[in-house]
């Protein structure tokens, strides 16, 4: 991420903004966002307990779709591999082909189906 992106992310971390990777491959993009959010001063103040902070980020702020089962497993193991409990309680990462949905004009519906509240 460039300086401008880092400044934007730092600003957004102060609030309750959400981040999505709708075509995950390795999980690296989401992991980088998680690391930056985790280190942000705003979230440290809002969630001083480290476990509460990481749980909040993974359950409320980051989302992802992977186009195939194997890519889903690779990405979620990379993102959540350190925490067995969160692997089973985080439903923000799904196996779904956003590229195909985009071609069909149904991406909004797919995102709403999986992440709408």
PDB file of C-alpha atoms in Angstrom:
ATOM      1  CA  UNK A   1       0.000   0.000   0.000  1.00  0.00           C
ATOM      2  CA  UNK A   2       1.199   3.481  -0.770  1.00  0.00           C
ATOM      3  CA  UNK A   3       1.364   6.373   1.665  1.00  0.00           C
ATOM      4  CA  UNK A   4      -2.077   7.622   0.679  1.00  0.00           C
ATOM      5  CA  UNK A   5      -3.577   4.150   1.135  1.00  0.00           C
ATOM      6  CA  UNK A   6      -1.912   3.831   4.541  1.00  0.00           C
ATOM      7  CA  UNK A   7      -3.298   7.223   5.609  1.00  0.00           C
ATOM      8  CA  UNK A   8      -6.757   6.244   4.407  1.00  0.00           C
ATOM      9  CA  UNK A   9      -6.616   2.918   6.227  1.00  0.00           C
ATOM     10  CA  UNK A  10      -5.379   4.612   9.402  1.00  0.00           C
ATOM     11  CA  UNK A  11      -8.308   7.047   9.216  1.00  0.00           C
ATOM     12  CA  UNK A  12     -10.845   4.307   8.524  1.00  0.00           C
ATOM     13  CA  UNK A  13      -9.556   2.164  11.372  1.00  0.00           C
ATOM     14  CA  UNK A  14     -10.775   4.780  13.804  1.00  0.00           C
ATOM     15  CA  UNK A  15     -14.367   3.943  12.857  1.00  0.00           C
ATOM     16  CA  UNK A  16     -16.300   0.835  12.037  1.00  0.00           C
ATOM     17  CA  UNK A  17     -15.527   0.620   8.333  1.00  0.00           C
ATOM     18  CA  UNK A  18     -15.624  -2.717   6.550  1.00  0.00           C
ATOM     19  CA  UNK A  19     -13.127  -4.119   4.058  1.00  0.00           C
ATOM     20  CA  UNK A  20     -13.674  -6.853   1.472  1.00  0.00           C
ATOM     21  CA  UNK A  21     -11.642  -8.895  -0.960  1.00  0.00           C
ATOM     22  CA  UNK A  22     -14.226 -10.322  -3.316  1.00  0.00           C
ATOM     23  CA  UNK A  23     -11.717 -12.486  -5.175  1.00  0.00           C
ATOM     24  CA  UNK A  24      -9.340 -13.862  -2.559  1.00  0.00           C
ATOM     25  CA  UNK A  25      -6.444 -15.973  -3.704  1.00  0.00           C
ATOM     26  CA  UNK A  26      -3.875 -16.300  -0.934  1.00  0.00           C
ATOM     27  CA  UNK A  27      -5.489 -14.260   1.831  1.00  0.00           C
ATOM     28  CA  UNK A  28      -2.540 -11.860   1.898  1.00  0.00           C
ATOM     29  CA  UNK A  29      -4.572  -8.710   1.140  1.00  0.00           C
ATOM     30  CA  UNK A  30      -7.030  -9.335   3.992  1.00  0.00           C
ATOM     31  CA  UNK A  31      -4.191 -10.310   6.326  1.00  0.00           C
ATOM     32  CA  UNK A  32      -2.416  -7.006   5.646  1.00  0.00           C
ATOM     33  CA  UNK A  33      -5.610  -5.091   6.386  1.00  0.00           C
ATOM     34  CA  UNK A  34      -6.091  -7.082   9.604  1.00  0.00           C
ATOM     35  CA  UNK A  35      -2.536  -6.290  10.720  1.00  0.00           C
ATOM     36  CA  UNK A  36      -2.946  -2.574  10.070  1.00  0.00           C
ATOM     37  CA  UNK A  37      -6.325  -2.418  11.783  1.00  0.00           C
ATOM     38  CA  UNK A  38      -4.984  -4.387  14.749  1.00  0.00           C
ATOM     39  CA  UNK A  39      -2.125  -1.904  15.184  1.00  0.00           C
ATOM     40  CA  UNK A  40      -4.296   1.202  14.760  1.00  0.00           C
ATOM     41  CA  UNK A  41      -4.497   3.501  17.752  1.00  0.00           C
ATOM     42  CA  UNK A  42      -8.260   3.904  17.374  1.00  0.00           C
ATOM     43  CA  UNK A  43      -8.923   0.193  17.710  1.00  0.00           C
ATOM     44  CA  UNK A  44      -6.392  -0.139  20.530  1.00  0.00           C
ATOM     45  CA  UNK A  45      -8.411   2.419  22.475  1.00  0.00           C
ATOM     46  CA  UNK A  46     -11.776   0.892  21.546  1.00  0.00           C
ATOM     47  CA  UNK A  47     -10.582  -2.691  22.170  1.00  0.00           C
ATOM     48  CA  UNK A  48      -7.650  -2.655  24.606  1.00  0.00           C
ATOM     49  CA  UNK A  49      -7.820  -6.426  25.077  1.00  0.00           C
ATOM     50  CA  UNK A  50      -5.876  -7.985  22.186  1.00  0.00           C
ATOM     51  CA  UNK A  51      -8.204 -10.986  21.814  1.00  0.00           C
ATOM     52  CA  UNK A  52     -11.271  -8.746  21.735  1.00  0.00           C
ATOM     53  CA  UNK A  53      -9.591  -6.513  19.134  1.00  0.00           C
ATOM     54  CA  UNK A  54      -8.661  -9.340  16.760  1.00  0.00           C
ATOM     55  CA  UNK A  55     -12.078 -10.951  17.224  1.00  0.00           C
ATOM     56  CA  UNK A  56     -13.792  -7.643  16.401  1.00  0.00           C
ATOM     57  CA  UNK A  57     -11.684  -7.138  13.273  1.00  0.00           C
ATOM     58  CA  UNK A  58     -12.220 -10.674  11.971  1.00  0.00           C
ATOM     59  CA  UNK A  59     -15.918 -10.838  12.795  1.00  0.00           C
ATOM     60  CA  UNK A  60     -16.994  -7.284  12.017  1.00  0.00           C
ATOM     61  CA  UNK A  61     -14.568  -5.531   9.666  1.00  0.00           C
ATOM     62  CA  UNK A  62     -13.092  -7.890   7.056  1.00  0.00           C
ATOM     63  CA  UNK A  63     -14.869 -10.054   4.498  1.00  0.00           C
ATOM     64  CA  UNK A  64     -13.760 -12.221   1.617  1.00  0.00           C
ATOM     65  CA  UNK A  65     -14.895 -14.512  -1.170  1.00  0.00           C
ATOM     66  CA  UNK A  66     -12.800 -17.234  -2.766  1.00  0.00           C
ATOM     67  CA  UNK A  67     -13.766 -18.710  -6.141  1.00  0.00           C
ATOM     68  CA  UNK A  68     -12.953 -22.371  -5.368  1.00  0.00           C
ATOM     69  CA  UNK A  69     -12.808 -24.667  -2.356  1.00  0.00           C
ATOM     70  CA  UNK A  70      -9.027 -25.082  -2.466  1.00  0.00           C
ATOM     71  CA  UNK A  71      -8.459 -21.315  -2.692  1.00  0.00           C
ATOM     72  CA  UNK A  72     -10.957 -20.797   0.137  1.00  0.00           C
ATOM     73  CA  UNK A  73      -9.023 -23.257   2.325  1.00  0.00           C
ATOM     74  CA  UNK A  74      -5.656 -21.707   1.452  1.00  0.00           C
ATOM     75  CA  UNK A  75      -6.879 -18.162   2.154  1.00  0.00           C
ATOM     76  CA  UNK A  76      -8.732 -18.928   5.378  1.00  0.00           C
ATOM     77  CA  UNK A  77      -5.853 -20.990   6.731  1.00  0.00           C
ATOM     78  CA  UNK A  78      -3.527 -18.069   5.988  1.00  0.00           C
ATOM     79  CA  UNK A  79      -5.855 -15.502   7.565  1.00  0.00           C
ATOM     80  CA  UNK A  80      -7.132 -17.536  10.523  1.00  0.00           C
ATOM     81  CA  UNK A  81      -4.504 -20.246  10.899  1.00  0.00           C
ATOM     82  CA  UNK A  82      -3.263 -18.877  14.207  1.00  0.00           C
ATOM     83  CA  UNK A  83      -6.624 -19.111  15.968  1.00  0.00           C
ATOM     84  CA  UNK A  84      -8.667 -22.331  15.996  1.00  0.00           C
ATOM     85  CA  UNK A  85     -11.597 -20.735  17.826  1.00  0.00           C
ATOM     86  CA  UNK A  86     -11.968 -17.990  15.232  1.00  0.00           C
ATOM     87  CA  UNK A  87     -11.821 -20.501  12.375  1.00  0.00           C
ATOM     88  CA  UNK A  88     -15.146 -21.875  13.598  1.00  0.00           C
ATOM     89  CA  UNK A  89     -16.809 -18.639  14.685  1.00  0.00           C
ATOM     90  CA  UNK A  90     -15.964 -16.370  11.750  1.00  0.00           C
ATOM     91  CA  UNK A  91     -18.371 -16.538   8.838  1.00  0.00           C
ATOM     92  CA  UNK A  92     -16.998 -13.573   6.916  1.00  0.00           C
ATOM     93  CA  UNK A  93     -15.052 -15.703   4.447  1.00  0.00           C
ATOM     94  CA  UNK A  94     -16.972 -17.792   1.944  1.00  0.00           C
ATOM     95  CA  UNK A  95     -16.482 -19.901  -1.140  1.00  0.00           C
ATOM     96  CA  UNK A  96     -18.246 -17.956  -3.882  1.00  0.00           C
ATOM     97  CA  UNK A  97     -17.253 -16.877  -7.387  1.00  0.00           C
ATOM     98  CA  UNK A  98     -17.575 -13.097  -7.425  1.00  0.00           C
ATOM     99  CA  UNK A  99     -16.062 -12.857 -10.926  1.00  0.00           C
ATOM    100  CA  UNK A 100     -18.783 -15.051 -12.387  1.00  0.00           C
ATOM    101  CA  UNK A 101     -21.460 -13.168 -10.459  1.00  0.00           C
ATOM    102  CA  UNK A 102     -20.062  -9.902 -11.799  1.00  0.00           C
ATOM    103  CA  UNK A 103     -20.274 -11.203 -15.374  1.00  0.00           C
ATOM    104  CA  UNK A 104     -23.892 -12.210 -14.759  1.00  0.00           C
ATOM    105  CA  UNK A 105     -24.769  -8.902 -13.119  1.00  0.00           C
ATOM    106  CA  UNK A 106     -25.578 -10.601  -9.805  1.00  0.00           C
ATOM    107  CA  UNK A 107     -22.605  -9.533  -7.687  1.00  0.00           C
ATOM    108  CA  UNK A 108     -24.655  -7.239  -5.437  1.00  0.00           C
ATOM    109  CA  UNK A 109     -27.082 -10.067  -4.714  1.00  0.00           C
ATOM    110  CA  UNK A 110     -24.231 -12.501  -4.008  1.00  0.00           C
ATOM    111  CA  UNK A 111     -22.592 -10.102  -1.551  1.00  0.00           C
ATOM    112  CA  UNK A 112     -25.944  -9.443   0.130  1.00  0.00           C
ATOM    113  CA  UNK A 113     -26.651 -13.184   0.326  1.00  0.00           C
ATOM    114  CA  UNK A 114     -23.411 -13.898   2.152  1.00  0.00           C
ATOM    115  CA  UNK A 115     -22.729 -10.725   4.105  1.00  0.00           C
ATOM    116  CA  UNK A 116     -25.989  -8.772   4.277  1.00  0.00           C
ATOM    117  CA  UNK A 117     -27.302  -8.121   7.727  1.00  0.00           C
TER     118      UNK A 117
END
